[in-house]
CSV table of C-alpha atoms in Angstrom, one decimal:
chain,number,residue,atom,x,y,z
V,1,MET,CA,0.4,0.1,-0.3
V,2,PRO,CA,3.2,2.4,0.5
V,3,ASP,CA,4.6,1.4,-2.5
V,4,PHE,CA,1.0,2.2,-4.1
V,5,PHE,CA,1.1,6.4,-2.3
V,6,THR,CA,4.4,6.8,-4.2
V,7,ASN,CA,3.4,5.8,-6.8
V,8,LEU,CA,1.3,8.4,-6.8
V,9,SER,CA,2.5,11.2,-5.5
V,10,SER,CA,4.7,10.5,-9.0
V,11,PHE,CA,1.6,12.3,-10.8
V,12,LYS,CA,0.9,15.8,-11.1
V,13,PRO,CA,-3.0,15.9,-12.5
V,14,VAL,CA,-3.9,18.2,-15.4
V,15,PHE,CA,-6.9,19.2,-16.5
V,16,LEU,CA,-7.8,20.6,-19.8
V,17,TRP,CA,-10.7,22.1,-21.0
V,18,THR,CA,-11.7,19.6,-22.6
V,19,ASP,CA,-11.8,16.9,-19.8
V,20,ILE,CA,-13.3,20.1,-18.1
V,21,LEU,CA,-16.0,20.0,-20.0
V,22,LEU,CA,-16.8,16.4,-20.9
V,23,LEU,CA,-17.1,15.8,-16.8
V,24,LEU,CA,-19.5,18.8,-16.9
V,25,LEU,CA,-21.3,16.7,-19.6
V,26,LEU,CA,-20.9,13.2,-17.7
V,27,ALA,CA,-23.3,14.7,-14.7
V,28,SER,CA,-26.1,17.2,-17.1
V,29,MET,CA,-26.3,13.2,-18.9
V,30,GLY,CA,-26.3,12.0,-15.4
V,31,ALA,CA,-28.8,14.9,-14.0
V,32,ILE,CA,-31.1,13.9,-17.8
V,33,GLY,CA,-31.3,10.7,-16.9
V,34,VAL,CA,-32.3,11.6,-13.7
V,35,TYR,CA,-35.2,14.0,-14.9
V,36,VAL,CA,-36.0,10.9,-16.4
V,37,SER,CA,-36.4,8.3,-14.9
V,38,GLY,CA,-39.3,10.1,-13.3
V,39,GLN,CA,-41.7,11.3,-16.9
V,40,GLU,CA,-43.6,8.4,-17.6
V,41,HIS,CA,-43.5,9.2,-21.5
V,42,LEU,CA,-40.5,9.3,-21.7
V,43,LEU,CA,-39.7,6.5,-20.4
V,44,ALA,CA,-41.9,3.9,-21.9
V,45,PRO,CA,-40.0,4.6,-25.2
V,46,LEU,CA,-36.8,3.6,-23.3
V,47,ARG,CA,-38.4,0.9,-22.4
V,48,GLN,CA,-38.8,-0.1,-25.7
V,49,VAL,CA,-35.4,1.1,-26.9
V,50,ARG,CA,-33.8,-1.9,-23.6
V,51,ARG,CA,-36.1,-4.8,-25.4
V,52,ARG,CA,-34.0,-4.1,-29.5
V,53,ALA,CA,-31.3,-6.9,-29.1
V,54,LEU,CA,-29.9,-4.6,-32.0
V,55,ALA,CA,-29.9,-1.5,-30.4
V,56,MET,CA,-28.4,-2.7,-26.8
V,57,ALA,CA,-25.9,-4.6,-28.8
V,58,ALA,CA,-24.3,-1.0,-30.2
V,59,LEU,CA,-25.8,0.6,-27.0
V,60,THR,CA,-22.5,-2.3,-25.6
V,61,VAL,CA,-19.7,-0.6,-28.3
V,62,LEU,CA,-20.4,3.2,-27.3
V,63,LEU,CA,-19.4,1.9,-23.8
V,64,SER,CA,-17.0,0.8,-24.7
V,65,TYR,CA,-15.6,3.8,-27.2
V,66,ILE,CA,-16.6,6.5,-24.4
V,67,GLY,CA,-15.0,3.6,-21.4
V,68,ILE,CA,-11.9,4.8,-23.9
V,69,GLY,CA,-12.5,8.1,-24.3
V,70,LEU,CA,-12.6,8.6,-20.5
V,71,LEU,CA,-9.8,6.6,-19.7
V,72,ASP,CA,-7.9,8.5,-22.2
V,73,SER,CA,-9.5,11.5,-20.6
V,74,LEU,CA,-7.0,12.0,-16.8
V,75,HIS,CA,-3.9,13.1,-18.1
V,76,PHE,CA,-0.5,13.7,-16.1
V,77,ARG,CA,2.7,14.5,-15.8
V,78,GLN,CA,5.0,12.5,-14.8
V,79,LYS,CA,8.1,13.2,-12.2
V,80,LEU,CA,11.4,13.5,-13.7
V,81,PRO,CA,14.2,11.1,-11.2
V,82,GLN,CA,16.2,13.3,-9.4
V,83,ILE,CA,19.8,13.8,-9.6
V,84,GLU,CA,20.9,15.4,-6.9
V,85,ALA,CA,19.7,15.1,-3.1
V,86,GLY,CA,17.0,18.4,-2.0
V,87,GLN,CA,16.6,18.5,-5.2
V,88,GLU,CA,13.3,20.5,-5.9
V,89,ILE,CA,10.6,17.9,-7.7
V,90,GLN,CA,10.3,18.7,-11.5
V,91,TYR,CA,7.2,17.7,-13.7
V,92,SER,CA,7.8,16.4,-17.8
V,93,PRO,CA,6.3,18.9,-19.6
V,94,GLU,CA,4.8,15.0,-22.0
V,95,VAL,CA,1.4,14.8,-20.7
V,96,LEU,CA,0.1,11.6,-20.4
V,97,SER,CA,-3.6,10.2,-20.1
V,98,LEU,CA,-4.7,6.5,-17.9
V,99,LEU,CA,-5.1,5.2,-21.9
V,100,ASP,CA,-1.3,6.3,-22.6
V,101,LEU,CA,-0.2,4.0,-19.2
V,102,VAL,CA,-2.6,0.9,-20.1
V,103,VAL,CA,-1.3,0.6,-23.7
V,104,GLY,CA,2.4,2.3,-22.5
V,105,ARG,CA,4.2,0.1,-24.8
V,106,LEU,CA,2.1,0.3,-28.5
V,107,ARG,CA,3.4,4.4,-27.2
V,108,LYS,CA,7.1,3.5,-26.5
V,109,ASN,CA,8.0,0.7,-28.9
V,110,VAL,CA,8.1,2.9,-32.5
V,111,GLU,CA,10.1,2.1,-34.8
V,112,ARG,CA,12.2,3.8,-37.4
V,113,THR,CA,9.4,4.1,-40.5
V,114,TYR,CA,6.2,2.2,-41.3
V,115,SER,CA,6.3,-1.6,-41.2
V,116,ALA,CA,3.1,-3.3,-42.6
V,117,PRO,CA,0.8,-4.8,-40.1
V,118,LEU,CA,1.9,-8.0,-38.3
V,119,ALA,CA,5.8,-7.5,-39.8
V,120,THR,CA,9.3,-8.2,-38.6
V,121,HIS,CA,10.0,-6.0,-41.3
V,122,SER,CA,11.2,-2.8,-42.6
V,123,PHE,CA,8.7,-1.6,-45.3
V,124,ALA,CA,11.4,0.6,-47.0
V,125,LYS,CA,14.7,-0.8,-47.8
V,126,GLU,CA,18.0,0.5,-46.2
V,127,MET,CA,22.0,0.8,-46.6
V,128,ILE,CA,22.9,-1.9,-44.6
V,129,GLU,CA,26.4,-2.2,-44.0
V,130,PHE,CA,27.5,-5.6,-43.3
V,131,PRO,CA,30.3,-6.9,-41.7
V,132,GLY,CA,33.6,-7.0,-44.2
V,133,GLY,CA,32.9,-4.1,-45.4
V,134,VAL,CA,29.8,-5.2,-47.5
V,135,LYS,CA,27.7,-2.9,-48.7
V,136,LYS,CA,23.7,-3.8,-49.4
V,137,ARG,CA,20.2,-2.2,-49.7
V,138,VAL,CA,17.7,-4.3,-47.9
V,139,PHE,CA,14.5,-4.6,-45.0
V,140,PRO,CA,16.2,-4.4,-42.4
V,141,PRO,CA,14.1,-6.2,-39.6
V,142,LEU,CA,12.3,-4.3,-36.8
V,143,SER,CA,13.0,-3.1,-33.5
V,144,TYR,CA,10.4,-4.4,-31.5
V,145,GLY,CA,7.6,-5.5,-34.4
V,146,GLY,CA,8.8,-10.2,-34.1
V,147,ALA,CA,12.3,-9.1,-31.9
V,148,HIS,CA,11.1,-12.3,-29.8
V,149,LEU,CA,11.3,-14.4,-31.8
V,150,THR,CA,14.1,-16.9,-32.3
V,151,ASP,CA,15.7,-19.7,-34.7
V,152,GLY,CA,13.8,-22.1,-33.6
V,153,LEU,CA,10.2,-20.6,-33.8
V,154,THR,CA,9.0,-18.5,-37.0
V,155,GLN,CA,6.7,-15.6,-38.2
V,156,SER,CA,3.4,-17.9,-39.4
V,157,ALA,CA,3.8,-20.5,-36.4
V,158,ASP,CA,4.2,-17.5,-33.5
V,159,ILE,CA,0.6,-16.3,-35.2
V,160,LYS,CA,-1.3,-19.2,-34.9
V,161,GLN,CA,-0.7,-20.4,-31.4
V,162,THR,CA,-1.3,-16.5,-30.7
V,163,LEU,CA,-3.8,-16.7,-32.0
V,164,PHE,CA,-5.1,-19.6,-30.4
V,165,MET,CA,-3.8,-18.9,-27.1
V,166,GLY,CA,-6.2,-14.9,-26.5
V,167,GLY,CA,-8.9,-17.0,-28.3
V,168,LEU,CA,-8.8,-19.6,-26.1
V,169,THR,CA,-8.4,-17.4,-23.3
V,170,GLY,CA,-11.6,-15.0,-24.8
V,171,LEU,CA,-13.8,-18.1,-24.9
V,172,PHE,CA,-13.1,-18.9,-21.0
V,173,LEU,CA,-13.3,-15.6,-20.4
V,174,ALA,CA,-16.7,-14.7,-22.4
V,175,PHE,CA,-18.0,-18.4,-20.9
V,176,THR,CA,-17.0,-17.6,-17.3
V,177,LEU,CA,-18.8,-14.1,-18.1
V,178,PHE,CA,-22.4,-15.2,-19.3
V,179,LEU,CA,-22.4,-18.5,-16.5
V,180,THR,CA,-22.3,-15.6,-13.0
V,181,PHE,CA,-24.2,-13.1,-14.6
V,182,SER,CA,-27.2,-16.2,-15.8
V,183,PHE,CA,-26.0,-17.9,-12.7
V,184,LEU,CA,-27.0,-13.9,-11.0
V,185,LEU,CA,-29.9,-12.9,-12.9
V,186,SER,CA,-32.0,-16.5,-12.2
V,187,ARG,CA,-30.9,-15.9,-8.5
V,188,HIS,CA,-33.3,-12.7,-8.8
V,189,HIS,CA,-36.1,-13.3,-10.3
V,190,ARG,CA,-35.7,-16.3,-8.2
V,191,SER,CA,-36.6,-19.0,-11.2
V,192,PRO,CA,-34.7,-21.7,-12.8
V,193,TRP,CA,-32.2,-21.6,-14.0
V,194,LYS,CA,-32.9,-23.3,-17.5
V,195,LYS,CA,-35.4,-20.6,-17.4
V,196,THR,CA,-33.4,-17.9,-17.1
V,197,LEU,CA,-31.5,-19.7,-20.1
V,198,HIS,CA,-34.4,-20.1,-21.9
V,199,ALA,CA,-36.0,-16.2,-21.3
V,200,LEU,CA,-32.3,-14.9,-22.3
V,201,ARG,CA,-32.3,-17.1,-25.6
V,202,ASN,CA,-36.1,-15.7,-26.3
V,203,ASN,CA,-35.1,-12.0,-25.0
V,204,GLN,CA,-38.1,-12.3,-22.4
V,205,TYR,CA,-37.1,-10.1,-20.4
V,206,GLU,CA,-37.3,-6.3,-20.1
V,207,THR,CA,-33.6,-5.8,-21.4
V,208,ALA,CA,-32.2,-7.4,-24.4
V,209,TRP,CA,-29.5,-9.3,-21.3
V,210,GLY,CA,-28.8,-11.8,-24.1
V,211,ALA,CA,-27.2,-9.2,-27.3
V,212,ILE,CA,-26.0,-8.2,-24.9
V,213,LEU,CA,-24.1,-10.6,-22.6
V,214,ILE,CA,-23.0,-11.7,-26.6
V,215,THR,CA,-21.2,-8.8,-27.7
V,216,LEU,CA,-19.6,-8.3,-24.1
V,217,SER,CA,-18.5,-12.1,-25.3
V,218,LEU,CA,-17.4,-11.1,-28.8
V,219,ILE,CA,-15.1,-8.2,-27.8
V,220,ILE,CA,-14.1,-10.1,-24.5
V,221,ILE,CA,-12.7,-12.8,-28.1
V,222,MET,CA,-11.4,-10.1,-29.4
V,223,VAL,CA,-9.5,-7.8,-26.2
V,224,SER,CA,-8.0,-11.0,-24.9
V,225,ILE,CA,-6.4,-12.1,-28.9
V,226,VAL,CA,-4.6,-8.4,-29.8
V,227,ILE,CA,-3.4,-7.8,-26.6
V,228,PRO,CA,-0.7,-10.1,-26.8
V,229,LEU,CA,-0.3,-10.0,-30.5
V,230,SER,CA,0.6,-5.9,-29.8
V,231,ALA,CA,2.9,-7.5,-27.4
V,232,LYS,CA,5.0,-9.2,-30.1
V,233,TYR,CA,4.0,-7.4,-32.6
V,234,HIS,CA,2.2,-4.6,-35.0
V,235,LEU,CA,-0.6,-4.8,-35.2
V,236,SER,CA,-2.1,-3.1,-37.1
V,237,GLY,CA,1.3,-2.0,-39.3
V,238,THR,CA,3.6,1.5,-38.1
V,239,ASP,CA,3.0,5.1,-39.9
V,240,LYS,CA,6.3,7.1,-41.3
V,241,VAL,CA,7.5,8.1,-37.5
V,242,GLY,CA,7.8,4.8,-36.9
V,243,GLN,CA,4.6,4.7,-34.5
V,244,ASP,CA,2.0,1.9,-33.6
V,245,VAL,CA,-1.1,3.0,-35.9
V,246,LEU,CA,-3.3,1.2,-33.6
V,247,TYR,CA,-2.2,3.0,-30.7
V,248,LEU,CA,-3.3,5.8,-32.5
V,249,ALA,CA,-6.2,4.8,-33.5
V,250,LEU,CA,-7.2,4.0,-29.8
V,251,LYS,CA,-6.0,8.1,-28.6
V,252,GLY,CA,-8.2,9.4,-31.9
V,253,ILE,CA,-11.1,7.7,-29.8
V,254,ARG,CA,-11.2,9.8,-28.0
V,255,THR,CA,-11.2,13.4,-30.6
V,256,GLY,CA,-14.4,12.2,-32.2
V,257,LEU,CA,-16.2,11.2,-28.5
V,258,VAL,CA,-15.2,14.7,-27.5
V,259,ILE,CA,-16.0,16.7,-31.5
V,260,GLY,CA,-19.4,14.7,-31.0
V,261,GLY,CA,-20.8,15.6,-27.5
V,262,LEU,CA,-18.6,18.5,-26.6
V,263,THR,CA,-20.5,20.4,-30.2
V,264,THR,CA,-23.6,18.6,-28.3
V,265,LEU,CA,-23.2,20.2,-25.2
V,266,VAL,CA,-22.4,23.4,-27.9
V,267,MET,CA,-26.1,23.7,-29.9
V,268,LEU,CA,-28.7,22.7,-27.3
V,269,PRO,CA,-28.3,25.8,-24.8
V,270,PHE,CA,-28.7,27.9,-28.7
V,271,ALA,CA,-31.7,25.3,-29.4
V,272,LEU,CA,-33.9,24.5,-27.4
V,273,PHE,CA,-33.6,29.1,-25.4
V,274,LEU,CA,-34.0,30.6,-29.1
V,275,GLY,CA,-36.5,27.7,-30.7
V,276,ILE,CA,-39.2,27.3,-27.8
V,277,ALA,CA,-38.9,30.8,-27.7
V,278,ALA,CA,-39.7,31.4,-31.5
V,279,GLY,CA,-42.6,29.1,-30.7
V,280,TYR,CA,-43.9,30.4,-28.0
V,281,PHE,CA,-44.5,34.3,-28.7
V,282,ARG,CA,-44.3,34.5,-31.9
V,283,GLY,CA,-44.6,37.8,-33.4
V,284,TRP,CA,-41.0,39.6,-33.6
V,285,VAL,CA,-39.2,37.9,-31.5
V,286,ASP,CA,-40.2,34.9,-33.8
V,287,ASP,CA,-39.5,37.2,-36.7
V,288,LEU,CA,-35.7,37.6,-35.1
V,289,ILE,CA,-34.8,34.5,-34.1
V,290,GLN,CA,-35.7,32.9,-37.9
V,291,TYR,CA,-33.5,36.5,-39.5
V,292,LEU,CA,-31.2,34.9,-36.9
V,293,TYR,CA,-30.1,30.5,-38.4
V,294,THR,CA,-31.7,32.1,-41.7
V,295,THR,CA,-28.7,34.8,-41.9
V,296,LEU,CA,-26.2,32.1,-40.4
V,297,SER,CA,-27.3,29.7,-42.7
V,298,SER,CA,-26.7,31.2,-45.6
V,299,VAL,CA,-23.1,31.1,-45.4
V,300,PRO,CA,-21.8,28.1,-45.5
V,301,GLY,CA,-19.9,25.7,-42.7
V,302,VAL,CA,-16.5,25.3,-44.1
V,303,LEU,CA,-16.4,28.7,-45.1
V,304,LEU,CA,-16.4,30.1,-41.1
V,305,ILE,CA,-15.1,27.3,-39.4
V,306,ALA,CA,-11.9,27.6,-41.5
V,307,ALA,CA,-12.1,32.0,-41.0
V,308,ALA,CA,-12.9,30.7,-37.1
V,309,VAL,CA,-10.3,28.3,-36.9
V,310,LEU,CA,-8.2,30.6,-38.5
V,311,ILE,CA,-8.2,33.3,-37.2
V,312,LEU,CA,-7.6,31.4,-33.9
V,313,GLN,CA,-4.2,29.8,-35.3
V,314,VAL,CA,-2.8,33.0,-35.6
V,315,TYR,CA,-4.0,34.5,-31.5
V,316,MET,CA,-2.4,31.0,-30.6
V,317,ASP,CA,0.9,32.3,-33.0
V,318,LYS,CA,1.7,35.3,-32.1
V,319,HIS,CA,0.9,34.4,-28.1
V,320,ALA,CA,2.8,31.5,-27.6
V,321,ASP,CA,3.8,32.0,-24.7
V,322,SER,CA,0.7,31.3,-23.1
V,323,PHE,CA,0.8,27.6,-23.4
V,324,SER,CA,3.1,25.4,-21.3
V,325,SER,CA,2.7,22.5,-23.6
V,326,ILE,CA,0.7,21.7,-27.3
V,327,THR,CA,-0.7,18.8,-25.5
V,328,GLU,CA,-3.1,22.5,-24.3
V,329,ARG,CA,-2.7,24.4,-27.5
V,330,ALA,CA,-4.0,21.6,-28.8
V,331,ASP,CA,-6.6,21.4,-26.8
V,332,ILE,CA,-7.5,24.7,-26.4
V,333,ARG,CA,-8.3,24.9,-30.6
V,334,LEU,CA,-10.4,21.7,-29.8
V,335,LEU,CA,-12.1,23.2,-27.6
V,336,PHE,CA,-13.6,25.9,-30.4
V,337,LEU,CA,-13.9,24.0,-33.3
V,338,CYS,CA,-16.6,22.3,-30.5
V,339,LEU,CA,-17.3,25.9,-30.0
V,340,ILE,CA,-17.9,27.4,-33.6
V,341,LEU,CA,-19.3,23.8,-34.6
V,342,GLY,CA,-22.0,23.6,-32.0
V,343,MET,CA,-23.2,27.7,-33.1
V,344,THR,CA,-23.7,26.7,-36.8
V,345,SER,CA,-25.5,23.6,-35.9
V,346,TRP,CA,-28.2,24.5,-34.6
V,347,ILE,CA,-30.5,25.2,-36.6
V,348,GLY,CA,-32.0,22.1,-37.5
V,349,LEU,CA,-32.7,21.7,-33.9
V,350,CYS,CA,-34.2,24.7,-33.4
V,351,ARG,CA,-36.4,25.0,-36.6
V,352,LEU,CA,-37.3,21.1,-34.9
V,353,LEU,CA,-38.1,22.7,-31.5
V,354,ARG,CA,-39.4,25.8,-33.0
V,355,GLY,CA,-42.3,24.2,-35.1
V,356,GLU,CA,-44.0,21.4,-32.7
V,357,THR,CA,-43.7,24.4,-30.2
V,358,LEU,CA,-46.8,26.7,-32.1
V,359,LYS,CA,-47.9,23.5,-31.7
V,360,LEU,CA,-47.9,22.8,-28.1
V,361,ARG,CA,-49.1,26.4,-28.0
V,362,GLU,CA,-52.8,26.8,-28.7
V,363,SER,CA,-52.7,22.9,-27.6
V,364,GLU,CA,-56.0,22.7,-24.4
V,365,TYR,CA,-54.0,22.9,-21.7
V,366,VAL,CA,-51.3,25.3,-22.6
V,367,GLN,CA,-55.1,27.6,-23.4
V,368,ALA,CA,-56.4,26.9,-20.1
V,369,ALA,CA,-53.0,28.0,-19.0
V,370,ILE,CA,-52.4,30.9,-19.6
V,371,ALA,CA,-56.7,31.5,-18.5
V,372,LEU,CA,-55.7,31.4,-15.3
V,373,GLY,CA,-52.7,33.5,-15.8
V,374,VAL,CA,-49.9,30.8,-15.1
V,375,GLY,CA,-46.8,33.1,-15.9
V,376,ARG,CA,-44.9,32.4,-19.0
V,377,THR,CA,-42.2,30.8,-17.7
V,378,ARG,CA,-43.6,28.1,-15.5
V,379,ILE,CA,-45.9,27.4,-19.2
V,380,LEU,CA,-42.5,26.8,-21.1
V,381,ILE,CA,-40.6,24.9,-17.9
V,382,ARG,CA,-43.7,22.6,-16.8
V,383,HIS,CA,-45.4,21.8,-20.5
V,384,ILE,CA,-43.8,23.4,-23.1
V,385,LEU,CA,-40.5,21.5,-22.3
V,386,PRO,CA,-41.1,18.3,-21.5
V,387,ASN,CA,-43.2,17.7,-24.2
V,388,VAL,CA,-40.2,18.7,-26.8
V,389,MET,CA,-37.3,16.9,-24.7
V,390,HIS,CA,-39.0,13.6,-27.2
V,391,ILE,CA,-37.8,15.4,-30.2
V,392,VAL,CA,-34.9,16.9,-28.9
V,393,LEU,CA,-32.9,14.0,-28.1
V,394,ILE,CA,-33.6,12.1,-31.0
V,395,SER,CA,-32.5,14.8,-32.7
V,396,VAL,CA,-29.2,14.3,-30.7
V,397,VAL,CA,-28.3,11.2,-30.7
V,398,LEU,CA,-28.9,11.5,-35.2
V,399,ASP,CA,-26.7,14.0,-35.0
V,400,PHE,CA,-23.5,12.3,-33.2
V,401,SER,CA,-22.5,10.8,-35.1
V,402,GLY,CA,-22.7,12.9,-37.6
V,403,LEU,CA,-20.7,15.3,-35.9
V,404,VAL,CA,-18.3,12.5,-35.8
V,405,LEU,CA,-17.8,12.8,-40.2
V,406,ALA,CA,-17.6,16.2,-40.0
V,407,GLU,CA,-14.1,15.8,-37.5
V,408,ALA,CA,-12.9,13.3,-40.5
V,409,VAL,CA,-13.7,16.3,-42.7
V,410,LEU,CA,-13.0,19.2,-41.5
V,411,SER,CA,-9.3,18.4,-40.3
V,412,TYR,CA,-8.9,16.7,-44.4
V,413,VAL,CA,-9.5,20.2,-45.4
V,414,GLY,CA,-6.1,21.0,-43.1
V,415,VAL,CA,-9.1,23.4,-40.9
V,416,GLY,CA,-10.3,21.0,-38.3
V,417,VAL,CA,-7.8,20.1,-35.1
V,418,ASP,CA,-5.1,21.0,-34.7
V,419,PRO,CA,-2.0,18.5,-36.8
V,420,ALA,CA,-0.3,17.1,-33.2
V,421,MET,CA,-3.6,16.2,-31.4
V,422,ILE,CA,-4.0,12.4,-32.7
V,423,SER,CA,-7.4,12.2,-34.2
V,424,TRP,CA,-9.1,9.9,-37.3
V,425,GLY,CA,-9.2,13.0,-39.5
V,426,ASN,CA,-5.4,13.6,-39.1
V,427,MET,CA,-4.7,10.2,-39.8
V,428,ILE,CA,-6.9,10.2,-43.1
V,429,ASN,CA,-5.0,13.0,-44.4
V,430,SER,CA,-1.9,11.8,-43.4
V,431,ALA,CA,-2.6,8.8,-45.5
V,432,ARG,CA,-2.9,10.7,-48.5
V,433,MET,CA,0.8,11.1,-49.7
V,434,GLU,CA,0.9,7.0,-47.8
V,435,MET,CA,-2.3,6.2,-51.1
V,436,ALA,CA,0.7,7.6,-53.1
V,437,ARG,CA,3.2,5.5,-53.2
V,438,GLU,CA,4.1,2.5,-54.1
V,439,PRO,CA,4.2,0.3,-53.1
V,440,ILE,CA,1.1,1.4,-50.9
V,441,VAL,CA,1.2,1.9,-47.5
V,442,TRP,CA,-3.0,0.9,-47.0
V,443,TRP,CA,-3.0,0.4,-42.7
V,444,SER,CA,-3.1,3.6,-41.7
V,445,LEU,CA,-6.7,4.5,-43.7
V,446,SER,CA,-7.8,1.3,-43.1
V,447,ALA,CA,-7.3,1.4,-39.4
V,448,ALA,CA,-9.0,4.9,-38.8
V,449,PHE,CA,-11.3,3.8,-41.0
V,450,ILE,CA,-11.9,1.2,-39.1
V,451,PHE,CA,-13.2,2.6,-35.7
V,452,MET,CA,-14.8,4.9,-37.5
V,453,PHE,CA,-16.9,3.5,-38.8
V,454,GLY,CA,-17.6,0.8,-36.5
V,455,LEU,CA,-17.9,4.9,-33.6
V,456,VAL,CA,-20.4,5.8,-36.3
V,457,LEU,CA,-23.0,2.8,-37.6
V,458,THR,CA,-23.6,1.8,-33.9
V,459,ALA,CA,-23.9,5.4,-32.9
V,460,ASN,CA,-27.1,4.9,-35.9
V,461,ILE,CA,-28.0,1.8,-35.1
V,462,PHE,CA,-29.0,3.0,-31.8
V,463,SER,CA,-29.6,6.6,-32.8
V,464,ASP,CA,-33.0,4.3,-35.2
V,465,ALA,CA,-34.1,2.6,-32.2
V,466,VAL,CA,-34.5,6.1,-30.6
V,467,ARG,CA,-35.6,7.1,-33.5
V,468,ASP,CA,-38.2,4.6,-33.8
V,469,ALA,CA,-39.1,4.9,-29.8
V,470,PHE,CA,-39.8,8.3,-29.3
V,471,ASP,CA,-41.4,8.7,-33.0
V,472,PRO,CA,-45.5,9.3,-32.2
V,473,ARG,CA,-46.0,8.3,-35.8
V,474,LEU,CA,-43.9,6.1,-36.0
V,475,ARG,CA,-44.9,3.9,-32.5
V,476,SER,CA,-49.1,4.7,-33.8
V,477,ARG,CA,-47.4,3.2,-36.3
């Protein structure tokens, strides 16, 4: 235990702006969950979502992404070793995260340049001098990938053995999870274990536990295979400077989640306040708000974002001393990008809320409240806001995947996140020149595409389930 606290003292916490706002977003989601738990008209559609096996499987994958993103959002600096006794404690200028500690081997095992997935030699030939002064252009062996191989162990045999052992370990862990959970579920419902298995298979519980267990089992098996393989080889290859591509793809998860989450946090107040105000007060208030979002929507969003990012870049170049590290500088640019995206993406939700509020204003219970002299603020909070929350939930979930893709597009054209920040967009941007090589370096683009595809696909599947559950027209159908 003393060693544990000694290790803790060697880290200095670093609180980035996006880390603080992510915690605020989690707190907001918790508050919304508490509010929804007391609203039956919102709980009923959520129960419908919980019964859908595909939606629960997608939610499980989404929570896996969120867990990785949260690990990458707890930042710190490591204490530098003391040269002399009694020297003042100094901390490294490099800002790391808990994810960097978890996948430390991927971060530290840096090669000289490109290497293909699961390769043991470099992707490009180099001039190497052999004993006797003979120089030849050969593919040099990697410093870390396959360095454990001996003369009696071939690469193919080692990969097959690692796959078999990793898969066997994953199956054992998944089977243990399934048995433990099914046993606890049978104890909770006081039913025989065979009946519990039958109910899980036929999705007879209020929550699709069977789909969740299958998805978790697949994730466990995949992780059990990836961990030993990535410890021996570069599973997704390396990039131009020799960094592990799998590490870069994992680090890109946080950037995608920050863009999707914080932009929503910025967008919601504008959309809620202006949309409800325009629909309820009508008259000159409605005209003014319509003029505002019509003007904003007439300006191309990419041009507006590019202009704002370039202005920020000029400011940061002139005030470089204001940032203590490259990470903090890149974080400010990411935060500013979220603000700009939020200020330009609230228009669609605002229009929907305006139209819904115009309809609700003429409903009988709102007219009765007005006739009884109830104040406008109370009417807006008690009668209007709860009845437009289904539109807010649908729009937020549907817009998330679009914002993740927007980061990739903006980084590709050079007006996205800082080049020093790891993101899927920057990986795709750097892959442009790599795809023009001969032979093609395809693994950076593939890794970014697979991770982005997984996040966007699961977000879309879950958003479809939320839309089907909350949309009155689909529910009636």
